[in-house]
Amino acid sequence: MTLVFRYVAYPRRGFRQNSFISLILLLSLLAYLYYIASVRLKELDEHQAGGLAELGEDGSIHHAAFQTDWKAKYDRDEYIYEKFNRSCYLPNSPAYLLKTVVKEAALRERSCERRLPNAIIAGVRKCGTSPLMNFLNLHPHVVGPGPEPHYFDAQYDKGIDWYRYQMPFSAPHQITIEKTPTYFIHPHDVPSKIRMDVSLNVKIIFILCDPVYRLVSDYLEWTIKQPKFSVGMRHKYIAETFEKSVIEGDRFGTVNMFNEIVDVGVYVKHLIRWFEYFPPNQILIIDGDLFKVDPISELQRVETFLELRPFFQSDHFYFDSTKNFFCLAFPNKHCLGSNKGRTHPDVDEGVQKKLCEYYRPFDATLSKMTEQSFSWVGKC
């Protein structure tokens, strides 16, 4: 091509006498430049759409980031390589648990830091936040802390540096997600604090489920943790039976709306304040009932929302008929502990119907406000 350019820019005597040949060479040069420009524009478009594509120091794009066939999806060795080769932790089983940090030299080489979260799973309790977090941590480009930090609801006085230290190390190609489902309801100023202290662009994920089912599950959890629990302004009350906990007998058998475990299920009431501080494109609401029976479709929604490279597929999970929920099948089989999937107590049919009627108008408003259909609405 250099030779062609020299002939066109500085034509020899013979070429001056043959303008037709010079024209052909010039058109060839222009066609070549047009082809190069088209390829480059296509690469840039893919980079903008791909989210995790990387640019080299010379401006070249690493085409591996756009390969449709990502071997890490189905090849265990390729997955371990992708998950840990450039990350800040050594391989572990199960893969979503990050335990042993790489040596200090590797931390520096891989630009590993404890970063504030890119996304927060802020609720809802007993709707599947733990499986959601564990499944997301399977993704090669996601890291998350083990214990819930409870910074914005219980540890805020310790300061933002303490909160940052609760986050795992992450490399530049990874995103950090933390989970504390109690953020959903209290304290009231959690959304404003997150926006102010973390980032204006942080993304918020909620997973909602049938509020009656959630209520029974919450009751069961509290009976195990601390019977007859009631503390401060949170107004939790756990009686000797579920029915006595949620129905006020001295008020004509009405639903005890002041009991916090009941109030959590009025999702629309609590979501209003989140939408005051975050635009709709920064909030994703997962249908917890769908997630329970079809985790793939909901996980793929999360991938799109977080602009992650598509990874999750059905082969990554299997249904455990004993526990009655999905477990990890990749890269090794692993299920959540015995504290998940507990058998619910039988609930009086009249109480269940009364609770369903109580939540019905709130669920209808929820669907209208979010412009989203939920699988449990209208089925009781």
XYZ file of C-alpha atoms in Angstrom, residues 125 185-186 214-250 254-264 355 359:
53
model
C -36.150 -10.057 53.190
C -37.712 -0.582 54.959
C -35.505 1.272 57.422
C -43.058 -13.816 52.531
C -44.879 -13.033 55.766
C -45.130 -16.707 56.794
C -41.444 -17.210 55.980
C -40.484 -14.136 58.000
C -42.544 -15.308 60.968
C -40.852 -18.713 60.841
C -37.409 -17.095 60.748
C -38.105 -14.935 63.793
C -39.532 -17.823 65.835
C -36.219 -19.589 65.367
C -34.082 -16.533 66.038
C -35.863 -14.949 68.963
C -39.420 -15.821 70.060
C -41.710 -12.948 71.032
C -39.248 -10.518 69.541
C -40.029 -6.826 69.753
C -37.495 -4.013 69.685
C -37.524 -0.229 69.455
C -39.373 1.452 66.608
C -39.196 -1.594 64.345
C -42.389 -2.940 65.917
C -41.808 -6.647 65.351
C -44.159 -8.860 67.289
C -43.945 -12.639 67.217
C -46.634 -14.458 69.224
C -46.942 -18.188 69.933
C -48.783 -18.708 66.629
C -48.620 -17.112 63.229
C -52.302 -16.156 63.347
C -51.939 -14.296 66.652
C -48.886 -12.490 65.303
C -50.600 -11.007 62.263
C -54.268 -10.660 63.303
C -55.494 -8.371 66.085
C -58.279 -10.179 67.919
C -59.279 -7.159 69.967
C -58.222 -7.131 61.511
C -54.739 -7.458 60.068
C -52.091 -6.051 62.406
C -50.700 -3.506 59.964
C -48.438 -2.051 62.650
C -46.448 -5.256 63.003
C -43.322 -4.742 60.928
C -43.307 -8.249 59.499
C -46.728 -7.431 58.007
C -45.755 -3.945 56.883
C -42.754 -5.143 54.859
C -54.066 -11.336 54.426
C -52.335 -6.909 50.283
